Coordinates of C-alpha atoms and ligand atoms in Angstrom, one line a residue:
M150 CA 48.2 137.4 -26.8
Y151 CA 48.9 138.7 -23.3
I152 CA 51.7 141.1 -22.6
L153 CA 52.5 142.5 -19.2
G154 CA 54.4 145.8 -18.9
I155 CA 56.3 146.6 -15.7
S156 CA 58.0 149.8 -14.5
C157 CA 59.8 150.2 -11.2
Y158 CA 62.9 151.0 -9.1
F159 CA 62.9 154.8 -9.9
H160 CA 59.6 156.7 -9.5
D161 CA 56.2 155.2 -9.5
A162 CA 56.2 151.4 -9.9
A163 CA 53.3 150.1 -12.0
A164 CA 52.0 147.2 -14.1
A165 CA 49.8 147.2 -17.2
L166 CA 48.3 144.2 -19.0
I167 CA 47.3 144.2 -22.6
K168 CA 45.5 141.5 -24.6
D169 CA 45.9 141.5 -28.3
G170 CA 46.9 145.2 -28.1
K171 CA 44.0 146.3 -25.9
L172 CA 44.5 147.5 -22.4
I173 CA 42.8 145.1 -19.8
A174 CA 44.1 146.5 -16.5
A175 CA 46.7 148.9 -15.2
A176 CA 47.6 150.2 -11.8
E177 CA 50.3 151.9 -9.8
E178 CA 51.8 149.8 -7.0
E179 CA 51.2 152.5 -4.4
R180 CA 47.5 151.9 -4.5
F181 CA 48.0 148.4 -3.1
S182 CA 51.1 148.8 -0.9
R183 CA 49.8 152.1 0.5
V184 CA 53.3 153.6 0.2
K185 CA 53.1 156.9 -1.7
H186 CA 55.1 156.8 -4.9
D187 CA 56.2 153.3 -4.1
F188 CA 59.0 152.3 -6.6
D189 CA 59.5 148.8 -5.4
F190 CA 58.8 145.8 -7.7
P191 CA 55.1 146.1 -8.3
E192 CA 54.1 142.6 -7.2
N193 CA 50.6 143.6 -6.0
A194 CA 49.9 145.6 -9.2
I195 CA 51.0 142.6 -11.3
N196 CA 48.8 140.2 -9.3
F197 CA 45.9 142.5 -9.7
C198 CA 46.3 142.7 -13.5
L199 CA 46.6 138.9 -13.8
D200 CA 43.6 138.3 -11.5
Y201 CA 41.5 140.8 -13.4
A202 CA 42.2 139.0 -16.6
G203 CA 41.6 135.7 -14.9
I204 CA 45.0 134.3 -15.9
S205 CA 48.2 133.3 -14.2
G206 CA 51.9 134.2 -15.0
K207 CA 52.1 131.0 -17.2
D208 CA 49.5 132.5 -19.6
L209 CA 51.7 135.5 -20.3
D210 CA 53.2 135.6 -23.8
Y211 CA 55.7 138.3 -22.9
V212 CA 56.7 140.4 -19.9
V213 CA 58.4 143.7 -20.8
F214 CA 60.4 145.8 -18.4
Y215 CA 60.2 149.6 -19.3
E216 CA 63.9 150.3 -19.5
K217 CA 67.4 148.8 -19.7
P218 CA 68.8 148.4 -16.2
F219 CA 72.4 147.9 -17.4
H220 CA 72.4 151.1 -19.4
K221 CA 71.1 153.0 -16.5
F222 CA 73.7 151.4 -14.2
E223 CA 76.4 152.4 -16.7
R224 CA 75.2 156.0 -16.5
I225 CA 75.3 156.0 -12.7
L226 CA 78.7 154.4 -12.7
M227 CA 80.2 156.8 -15.2
T228 CA 78.7 159.9 -13.6
T229 CA 79.9 158.8 -10.2
F230 CA 83.4 158.1 -11.5
Q231 CA 83.6 161.4 -13.2
N232 CA 82.7 163.1 -9.9
F233 CA 84.7 161.1 -7.5
P234 CA 85.4 161.6 -4.6
K235 CA 82.4 164.0 -4.2
S236 CA 80.1 161.2 -5.3
W237 CA 81.5 158.4 -3.1
K238 CA 78.2 158.1 -1.1
V239 CA 76.1 157.8 -4.2
F240 CA 78.6 155.3 -5.5
R241 CA 78.4 153.2 -2.4
E242 CA 74.6 153.3 -2.3
A243 CA 74.4 152.5 -6.0
M244 CA 76.5 149.4 -5.5
I245 CA 74.3 148.2 -2.7
T246 CA 71.0 148.7 -4.4
W247 CA 72.0 148.0 -8.0
L248 CA 74.0 144.9 -7.3
G249 CA 71.3 143.8 -4.9
D250 CA 68.1 143.9 -7.0
K251 CA 67.9 146.5 -9.7
L252 CA 70.3 144.9 -12.1
W253 CA 68.8 141.4 -11.7
V254 CA 65.3 142.4 -12.5
K255 CA 65.0 139.6 -15.0
S256 CA 65.4 136.9 -12.3
I257 CA 62.9 138.8 -10.1
I258 CA 60.4 138.9 -12.9
K259 CA 61.0 135.2 -13.5
E260 CA 60.6 134.4 -9.8
K261 CA 57.4 136.5 -9.3
T262 CA 55.6 135.6 -12.5
G263 CA 56.9 132.2 -13.4
V264 CA 57.6 133.2 -17.0
E265 CA 60.6 131.8 -18.9
D266 CA 63.7 133.9 -19.7
K267 CA 63.0 134.0 -23.4
K268 CA 59.7 135.7 -22.8
I269 CA 61.2 138.6 -20.8
L270 CA 62.0 141.7 -22.9
F271 CA 63.5 145.1 -22.0
G272 CA 62.3 148.4 -23.5
E273 CA 64.1 151.7 -23.4
H274 CA 62.9 154.3 -21.0
H275 CA 62.1 157.1 -23.4
L276 CA 60.8 154.8 -26.1
S277 CA 58.4 153.4 -23.4
H278 CA 57.3 157.0 -22.7
A279 CA 56.9 157.7 -26.4
A280 CA 55.0 154.4 -26.9
S281 CA 52.7 155.2 -23.9
A282 CA 51.8 158.5 -25.6
F283 CA 51.5 157.5 -29.2
Y284 CA 50.0 154.0 -29.4
P285 CA 46.9 154.5 -27.3
S286 CA 46.2 157.9 -29.0
P287 CA 43.5 158.2 -31.6
F288 CA 46.1 159.5 -34.1
E289 CA 47.3 157.5 -37.1
E290 CA 50.3 159.8 -37.4
A291 CA 51.7 162.3 -34.8
A292 CA 54.7 164.1 -33.6
I293 CA 56.0 162.8 -30.2
L294 CA 57.7 164.7 -27.4
T295 CA 59.0 163.1 -24.2
V296 CA 60.6 165.1 -21.4
D297 CA 61.4 163.9 -17.9
G298 CA 64.1 163.8 -15.2
V299 CA 66.2 161.0 -16.7
G300 CA 65.9 157.5 -18.0
E301 CA 69.0 155.5 -18.9
W302 CA 70.9 158.4 -20.3
T303 CA 68.2 160.3 -22.1
T304 CA 66.2 163.2 -20.6
A305 CA 64.1 164.3 -23.7
T306 CA 63.3 163.0 -27.1
M307 CA 61.5 164.2 -30.2
G308 CA 60.0 161.7 -32.6
I309 CA 57.4 160.6 -35.0
G310 CA 54.8 157.9 -34.8
K311 CA 53.2 156.5 -37.9
G312 CA 50.9 153.5 -37.7
T313 CA 52.9 150.9 -35.7
D314 CA 56.2 152.6 -36.0
I315 CA 57.9 155.1 -33.7
K316 CA 61.1 156.8 -34.7
L317 CA 62.9 159.0 -32.3
L318 CA 64.7 161.7 -34.3
K319 CA 66.6 163.6 -31.6
E320 CA 67.5 163.3 -28.0
I321 CA 69.0 165.3 -25.1
K322 CA 71.1 163.4 -22.6
F323 CA 72.0 163.5 -18.9
P324 CA 73.0 165.7 -17.1
H325 CA 71.1 168.2 -19.3
S326 CA 67.6 167.7 -18.0
L327 CA 64.6 170.0 -17.9
G328 CA 62.9 167.7 -15.4
L329 CA 65.9 167.7 -13.0
L330 CA 66.2 171.5 -13.3
Y331 CA 62.6 171.8 -12.2
S332 CA 63.2 169.3 -9.4
A333 CA 66.2 171.3 -8.2
F334 CA 63.9 174.3 -7.8
T335 CA 61.3 172.0 -6.2
A336 CA 63.8 171.1 -3.5
F337 CA 65.0 174.7 -3.1
L338 CA 61.4 175.7 -2.5
G339 CA 61.1 173.2 0.3
F340 CA 59.2 170.4 -1.4
K341 CA 60.0 166.8 -2.0
V342 CA 61.6 166.0 -5.4
N343 CA 59.4 163.7 -7.5
N344 CA 56.4 164.7 -5.4
G345 CA 56.3 168.4 -4.9
E346 CA 56.7 169.6 -8.5
Y347 CA 53.0 170.3 -8.9
K348 CA 53.3 172.5 -5.7
V349 CA 55.8 174.7 -7.5
M350 CA 53.3 175.0 -10.4
G351 CA 50.6 175.9 -7.8
M352 CA 52.8 178.5 -6.1
A353 CA 53.9 180.1 -9.4
P354 CA 50.8 182.3 -10.0
Y355 CA 51.4 184.1 -6.7
G356 CA 54.8 185.4 -7.9
K357 CA 56.2 187.4 -10.7
P358 CA 58.8 185.8 -13.0
K359 CA 61.5 188.2 -11.9
Y360 CA 64.4 185.8 -12.2
I361 CA 64.0 184.5 -15.8
E362 CA 67.1 186.3 -16.9
K363 CA 69.1 185.0 -14.0
I364 CA 68.1 181.5 -14.9
Y365 CA 69.0 181.9 -18.6
D366 CA 72.2 183.7 -17.8
N367 CA 73.5 181.2 -15.3
L368 CA 71.6 177.9 -15.3
I369 CA 70.4 176.9 -18.7
K370 CA 71.3 177.8 -22.3
V371 CA 68.5 177.2 -24.8
A372 CA 69.0 177.1 -28.6
S373 CA 66.2 178.3 -30.9
D374 CA 65.1 174.7 -31.5
G375 CA 64.7 174.2 -27.8
S376 CA 67.9 172.1 -27.3
F377 CA 69.3 173.0 -23.9
W378 CA 72.4 172.7 -21.8
I379 CA 72.4 172.9 -18.0
N380 CA 75.4 174.6 -16.3
M381 CA 76.4 171.9 -13.8
D382 CA 78.4 174.3 -11.7
Y383 CA 75.2 175.1 -9.9
F384 CA 73.8 171.6 -9.3
S385 CA 74.7 168.5 -7.4
Y386 CA 72.2 165.9 -8.7
H387 CA 75.0 164.3 -10.7
Y388 CA 77.0 163.4 -7.6
S389 CA 74.6 163.5 -4.7
D390 CA 71.4 161.8 -3.9
E391 CA 70.7 164.1 -1.0
R392 CA 71.0 167.6 -2.6
T393 CA 70.1 168.6 -6.1
F394 CA 71.6 172.2 -6.0
N395 CA 74.8 173.5 -4.4
S396 CA 76.1 176.6 -2.7
K397 CA 76.6 178.5 -5.9
F398 CA 72.9 178.1 -6.6
E399 CA 72.2 179.6 -3.2
D400 CA 74.5 182.6 -4.1
L401 CA 72.1 183.3 -6.9
F402 CA 68.7 182.8 -5.1
G403 CA 69.5 183.2 -1.4
K404 CA 68.7 180.6 1.2
P405 CA 66.4 177.7 0.4
R406 CA 62.8 178.0 1.7
N407 CA 62.3 176.3 5.1
P408 CA 59.9 173.4 4.4
E409 CA 58.3 173.9 7.9
M410 CA 57.4 177.5 7.1
N411 CA 53.7 178.1 6.2
F412 CA 53.4 179.5 2.7
F413 CA 51.1 182.6 2.4
T414 CA 51.2 185.9 0.6
S415 CA 49.0 188.9 0.5
N416 CA 47.2 187.2 -2.4
T417 CA 46.5 183.9 -0.6
R418 CA 44.3 183.3 2.3
F419 CA 45.6 182.8 5.8
P420 CA 43.6 179.7 6.7
S421 CA 42.5 179.1 10.3
Y422 CA 44.5 175.8 10.5
F423 CA 47.7 177.9 10.3
G424 CA 46.7 179.2 13.8
E425 CA 46.9 182.8 14.8
K426 CA 48.3 185.4 12.3
P427 CA 51.9 186.1 13.2
S428 CA 52.9 189.6 14.4
N429 CA 55.3 189.9 11.5
Y430 CA 52.7 188.8 9.0
S431 CA 53.7 191.4 6.3
E432 CA 57.3 190.6 6.6
L433 CA 56.6 186.9 6.2
C434 CA 54.3 187.6 3.2
R435 CA 57.2 189.4 1.5
E436 CA 59.6 186.6 2.3
N437 CA 57.1 184.1 0.7
E438 CA 56.6 186.3 -2.3
H439 CA 60.3 186.0 -3.0
Y440 CA 59.9 182.2 -3.2
A441 CA 56.7 182.6 -5.3
D442 CA 58.7 184.8 -7.7
I443 CA 61.3 182.0 -8.0
A444 CA 58.5 179.4 -8.6
A445 CA 57.0 181.7 -11.2
S446 CA 60.4 182.1 -12.9
I447 CA 61.2 178.4 -13.2
Q448 CA 57.7 177.7 -14.3
R449 CA 57.9 180.3 -17.0
V450 CA 61.3 179.1 -18.2
T451 CA 60.0 175.5 -18.4
E452 CA 57.0 176.7 -20.4
E453 CA 59.3 178.6 -22.8
V454 CA 61.7 175.7 -23.3
L455 CA 58.8 173.4 -24.0
L456 CA 57.2 175.8 -26.4
K457 CA 60.5 176.0 -28.3
L458 CA 60.8 172.2 -28.4
V459 CA 57.3 171.9 -29.6
N460 CA 57.6 174.6 -32.2
S461 CA 60.7 173.0 -33.6
L462 CA 59.1 169.6 -33.6
Y463 CA 56.3 171.1 -35.7
K464 CA 58.8 172.7 -38.1
E465 CA 60.6 169.4 -38.5
T466 CA 57.5 167.2 -38.9
G467 CA 54.8 169.5 -40.3
M468 CA 52.3 167.4 -38.3
K469 CA 49.3 168.9 -36.6
K470 CA 48.9 166.3 -33.9
L471 CA 51.2 165.9 -30.9
C472 CA 51.6 163.1 -28.3
M473 CA 53.5 163.9 -25.1
A474 CA 54.8 161.9 -22.1
G475 CA 57.4 161.9 -19.3
G476 CA 57.0 163.6 -16.0
V477 CA 57.1 167.0 -17.5
G478 CA 54.0 166.1 -19.5
L479 CA 52.1 166.4 -16.2
N480 CA 52.8 170.2 -16.2
S481 CA 49.3 171.2 -17.0
K482 CA 50.0 174.9 -17.2
A483 CA 52.6 174.3 -19.9
N484 CA 50.1 171.9 -21.7
G485 CA 47.5 174.7 -21.8
R486 CA 50.0 177.0 -23.5
I487 CA 51.2 174.3 -26.0
L488 CA 47.6 173.9 -27.2
R489 CA 46.8 177.6 -27.3
E490 CA 50.1 178.9 -28.6
T491 CA 51.7 176.4 -31.0
P492 CA 50.6 175.2 -34.5
F493 CA 49.7 171.8 -33.1
E494 CA 45.9 171.4 -33.2
E495 CA 45.5 168.2 -31.2
L496 CA 47.3 166.9 -28.1
F497 CA 47.2 163.5 -26.5
I498 CA 48.6 162.8 -23.1
Q499 CA 47.6 159.7 -21.2
P500 CA 46.8 160.0 -17.5
S501 CA 49.9 158.2 -16.2
A502 CA 52.3 160.4 -18.1
G503 CA 55.2 159.9 -15.7
D504 CA 57.2 156.7 -15.1
G505 CA 54.3 154.6 -14.1
G506 CA 53.0 155.0 -17.7
G507 CA 56.2 153.3 -18.9
A508 CA 54.6 150.0 -18.0
L509 CA 51.8 150.6 -20.5
G510 CA 54.2 152.0 -23.1
S511 CA 56.6 149.1 -23.0
A512 CA 53.8 146.5 -23.4
L513 CA 52.3 148.4 -26.3
H514 CA 55.7 148.9 -27.9
A515 CA 56.4 145.1 -27.8
Y516 CA 53.1 144.4 -29.5
H517 CA 53.1 147.1 -32.2
G518 CA 56.8 148.2 -32.5
L519 CA 58.5 144.9 -32.2
M520 CA 55.8 142.5 -33.6
G521 CA 54.3 144.9 -36.1
K522 CA 50.7 144.1 -35.0
P523 CA 48.2 146.7 -36.1
R524 CA 46.8 149.2 -33.6
N525 CA 43.2 148.6 -32.4
F526 CA 42.9 150.5 -29.1
V527 CA 42.4 154.1 -28.0
L528 CA 42.7 155.0 -24.3
E529 CA 39.3 156.8 -23.9
H530 CA 39.2 157.0 -20.1
A531 CA 41.4 156.4 -17.0
Y532 CA 39.4 153.7 -15.2
W533 CA 41.7 150.6 -15.4
G534 CA 42.2 149.8 -11.7
K535 CA 40.4 147.4 -9.3
E536 CA 36.7 147.5 -8.6
Y537 CA 34.8 146.1 -5.7
P538 CA 31.4 144.5 -6.2
D539 CA 28.4 145.3 -4.0
K540 CA 28.6 141.9 -2.3
E541 CA 32.1 142.6 -1.1
I542 CA 31.2 146.1 0.1
K543 CA 28.2 144.8 2.0
G544 CA 30.3 142.1 3.6
F545 CA 32.8 144.7 4.7
L546 CA 30.2 147.0 6.2
E547 CA 28.3 144.3 8.0
S548 CA 31.3 142.6 9.4
N549 CA 32.4 145.9 10.9
N550 CA 28.9 146.8 12.1
I551 CA 28.8 150.0 10.0
S552 CA 25.2 151.2 9.4
Y553 CA 24.4 152.1 5.8
E554 CA 21.5 152.8 3.5
Y555 CA 21.3 150.8 0.3
F556 CA 19.9 152.4 -2.9
S557 CA 18.7 150.1 -5.6
D558 CA 17.5 153.2 -7.5
D559 CA 20.5 155.1 -8.8
S560 CA 18.8 158.4 -9.4
K561 CA 17.5 158.5 -5.8
L562 CA 21.1 158.1 -4.6
L563 CA 22.4 160.8 -7.0
D564 CA 19.7 163.2 -5.8
R565 CA 20.8 162.6 -2.2
I566 CA 24.4 163.2 -3.1
V567 CA 23.5 166.5 -4.9
D568 CA 21.3 167.6 -2.0
E569 CA 24.2 167.1 0.4
I570 CA 26.6 169.0 -1.8
V571 CA 24.2 171.9 -2.3
A572 CA 23.8 172.0 1.5
G573 CA 27.6 172.6 1.8
K574 CA 28.5 169.0 2.8
V575 CA 31.6 167.2 1.5
V576 CA 31.0 163.8 -0.1
G577 CA 33.5 160.9 -0.7
L578 CA 32.6 159.1 -3.9
F579 CA 33.9 155.6 -4.4
Q580 CA 32.7 153.7 -7.5
G581 CA 34.0 151.4 -10.3
R582 CA 37.6 150.8 -11.2
F583 CA 40.2 153.2 -9.7
E584 CA 42.0 155.6 -11.9
W585 CA 45.3 155.0 -13.8
G586 CA 47.7 157.8 -13.0
P587 CA 48.0 160.3 -10.2
R588 CA 44.6 162.1 -10.5
A589 CA 41.2 161.2 -9.0
L590 CA 38.7 161.5 -11.9
G591 CA 35.4 160.7 -10.3
N592 CA 35.9 157.1 -9.1
R593 CA 37.9 157.8 -6.0
S594 CA 37.0 161.5 -5.5
I595 CA 35.9 163.9 -2.9
L596 CA 33.3 166.3 -4.2
A597 CA 32.1 169.6 -2.9
D598 CA 30.3 172.8 -3.9
P599 CA 32.7 175.1 -5.8
R600 CA 30.8 178.3 -5.5
S601 CA 32.2 179.9 -2.4
E602 CA 35.8 180.5 -1.6
E603 CA 35.2 179.3 2.0
M604 CA 34.7 175.8 0.6
K605 CA 38.5 175.7 -0.1
D606 CA 39.3 176.2 3.6
L607 CA 36.5 173.8 4.6
V608 CA 37.8 170.9 2.5
N609 CA 41.3 171.7 3.8
I610 CA 40.2 171.8 7.4
K611 CA 38.1 168.6 7.1
I612 CA 40.5 166.5 5.0
K613 CA 43.4 167.9 3.2
F614 CA 45.3 170.4 5.4
R615 CA 47.1 171.5 2.3
E616 CA 48.9 174.8 1.7
P617 CA 46.4 177.5 0.7
F618 CA 48.2 178.1 -2.6
R619 CA 47.4 174.7 -3.9
P620 CA 44.4 174.8 -6.2
F621 CA 41.4 172.5 -6.1
A622 CA 40.3 171.4 -9.5
P623 CA 36.9 171.9 -11.2
V624 CA 35.1 169.1 -12.9
I625 CA 32.8 170.5 -15.6
L626 CA 30.4 169.0 -18.1
E627 CA 32.0 169.1 -21.5
E628 CA 29.1 171.0 -23.1
N629 CA 29.5 173.9 -20.6
I630 CA 33.2 174.5 -20.9
G631 CA 32.8 177.6 -23.2
D632 CA 30.6 179.3 -20.5
F633 CA 33.4 179.2 -18.0
F634 CA 36.7 178.9 -19.7
Y635 CA 38.6 180.4 -22.6
G636 CA 39.8 177.8 -25.1
D637 CA 36.7 175.6 -25.2
N638 CA 38.0 174.0 -28.4
V639 CA 41.2 172.8 -26.7
A640 CA 39.3 171.7 -23.6
K641 CA 37.5 169.1 -25.8
Q642 CA 40.8 167.3 -26.1
F643 CA 42.3 164.4 -24.1
P644 CA 44.4 166.3 -21.6
A645 CA 41.3 167.9 -20.2
R646 CA 39.8 164.5 -19.6
Y647 CA 42.7 163.7 -17.3
M648 CA 43.0 167.1 -15.5
L649 CA 46.2 167.8 -17.5
L650 CA 45.2 171.2 -18.8
V651 CA 45.1 174.7 -17.1
L652 CA 42.9 177.3 -18.9
P653 CA 42.0 180.9 -18.1
L654 CA 38.6 181.4 -16.5
K655 CA 36.2 183.9 -18.1
E656 CA 36.1 187.1 -16.0
D657 CA 32.3 187.1 -15.7
K658 CA 32.3 183.5 -14.3
D659 CA 35.4 183.4 -12.2
R660 CA 33.6 184.6 -9.0
S661 CA 30.9 182.0 -9.5
I662 CA 33.3 179.1 -8.9
N663 CA 35.6 180.7 -6.3
A664 CA 36.7 177.5 -4.6
V665 CA 38.3 176.2 -7.9
N666 CA 39.6 179.5 -9.2
H667 CA 43.4 179.6 -9.0
M668 CA 44.3 183.2 -9.7
G669 CA 42.0 183.4 -12.6
T670 CA 42.7 179.9 -14.0
G671 CA 41.4 176.4 -13.5
R672 CA 43.0 172.9 -13.9
L673 CA 39.9 171.5 -15.2
Q674 CA 38.6 168.0 -15.8
T675 CA 35.9 167.7 -18.5
I676 CA 33.3 165.0 -18.3
R677 CA 31.1 163.3 -20.9
E678 CA 28.3 161.0 -20.0
K679 CA 29.8 157.9 -21.8
W680 CA 33.1 158.2 -19.9
N681 CA 31.5 158.0 -16.5
P682 CA 27.7 158.2 -16.5
R683 CA 27.2 158.5 -12.7
Y684 CA 29.8 161.1 -12.2
Y685 CA 28.4 163.1 -15.2
R686 CA 24.9 162.9 -13.8
I687 CA 26.0 164.2 -10.4
V688 CA 27.6 167.2 -12.0
K689 CA 24.6 167.7 -14.2
K690 CA 22.1 167.5 -11.4
F691 CA 24.2 169.9 -9.4
G692 CA 24.1 172.3 -12.4
E693 CA 20.3 172.0 -12.6
A694 CA 19.9 172.7 -8.9
T695 CA 22.3 175.7 -8.8
G696 CA 22.9 176.9 -12.3
V697 CA 26.6 176.0 -12.0
P698 CA 27.5 172.7 -13.8
V699 CA 30.8 172.4 -12.0
L700 CA 32.0 170.6 -8.9
L701 CA 35.1 170.8 -6.8
N702 CA 36.9 167.4 -7.3
T703 CA 39.8 166.4 -5.2
S704 CA 41.5 163.1 -4.7
F705 CA 40.0 160.8 -2.0
N706 CA 42.9 160.5 0.4
L707 CA 44.4 161.9 3.6
R708 CA 47.4 164.2 3.3
G709 CA 50.5 162.2 2.5
E710 CA 48.7 159.0 1.7
P711 CA 48.0 157.4 -1.7
I712 CA 44.5 157.7 -3.1
V713 CA 42.1 155.1 -1.5
T714 CA 41.9 151.7 -3.2
S715 CA 39.4 149.5 -1.3
P716 CA 36.2 150.1 0.6
A717 CA 38.2 149.7 3.8
N718 CA 40.7 152.4 2.8
A719 CA 37.8 154.7 1.9
F720 CA 35.9 154.0 5.1
N721 CA 39.1 154.6 7.1
T722 CA 39.7 158.0 5.4
F723 CA 36.0 158.9 5.9
S724 CA 36.3 158.1 9.7
K725 CA 39.5 160.0 10.2
S726 CA 38.4 163.1 8.3
G727 CA 35.6 165.5 8.3
I728 CA 34.0 164.0 5.1
D729 CA 30.2 164.2 5.8
M730 CA 28.9 161.4 3.6
L731 CA 30.5 158.3 2.0
V732 CA 29.2 156.7 -1.1
L733 CA 30.5 153.2 -1.7
E734 CA 28.9 152.1 -5.0
N735 CA 25.2 151.9 -4.0
F736 CA 25.8 152.1 -0.3
M737 CA 25.5 155.4 1.6
I738 CA 27.2 155.9 5.0
R739 CA 26.7 159.0 7.2
K740 CA 28.8 160.1 10.1
Ligands
FE2_187 FE1 60.8 158.9 -17.1

């Protein structure tokens, strides 16, 4: 039985195809359309899933959309009416887009896939999140927490999964939203909502959480069980789609950070690509520290609310295993604290924890929750996207007159890669099926030597041009975690496979991997040979050569672009950037 899940029209559009309960293929639309965070109908991702399975739309038994459009439309209508006339612009926009496409998603699905009406089902946004977290987990029973910006009405749920059943026990509703609170601070700090949240998380360690009381006194009330209420006097996300906070918010925290201003403090580097050091450097450092303090404060509050929610979920369920989803599940710093500080012993988060993951969740929910079919699948890795055979890569290289070296002996190729990295070069690694979710985990990755702090600047100058406060992540062999990080027991769990866990670095080792040391912590990815043999062997060989079984791993893309999908995308990124060596499966290309 084939079931296709679809999510779109809000954040990341995606499609996921399951066969008899097992995932076959899944991808976010942005990888094909090349539009970052593309939320349009995921036509390309759907076609990829069908092609991969070798089927057509007619072969699908069901297509499930991840939420209920009419309920969401009702929320938008009611909120805009309550806030009229302030909300007239949102109202007008909503009428155009919702009456245009969003409400009639059923007919679009029918048109694009050719399935009949009766085969099209609609999930619920948070149930899809919960299903995406529980069903592909290895747990027979687990507590479930979902937290995001907003679905139809719901912004957070607590529940229980047992076998094929999911029960949501409690929920919090719009406009009370931890995700939207975090997003309001994201916008205030000069970053794009739904995109810059992880930048706030990256900025936080450079500040002190000075404003926690201010946030609790004015913006959010939190009960001992973690239930929360947002004081809407300070926000405008319920009536504006341009601004998320209002002038009262600015009275509390001062003027918003200018997005054009370079962020640096006395604790960050001042990289050469910022140009010459300004004459008022110290003054600008202080100004930036104020914003870092705000980032640290909202990050801390978010962690505290999540810890309360998780603790009360434990009290209520007595379970030792937890599954999490929703955009807030991507807050890797909070995830590290949940594992280290609450009674939950095991945590499962799948790599596409945000709205893209709703596609997977809605398909699995139809199969297990609605049809009662037994579970038979655990999501052991993130490699569910498209792959490109050698023949196709060769055709691409030759038709574009690109010279290459072909390695039939894998270990020779891996030795070359490691030699280059040890020599300080930056390598683009393209292999296998691309990753599900926002992180590059070794199949569309840029790899570099993590030992010296200069490598951070070098990767930024060559490729990324990112703010110097944004961390690069370490990939580490699972057997070596305890040598470098505190919490080696928790790093053996799923979130670390998907780079969804921040752990403190051991003091005697933090200088040995300076390029991936983020103020004494690392957002690590762990790797086991069976998950990705080639990637594992590269890190292992690097460890044998240098004594450090860790590499710097960052996503293979240019700033502002989605991660590369095809050999052509990869070659294009390689040509436009300072990447020294490109590996496309068994082909090696040098500058
Ligand atoms: Fe969501």
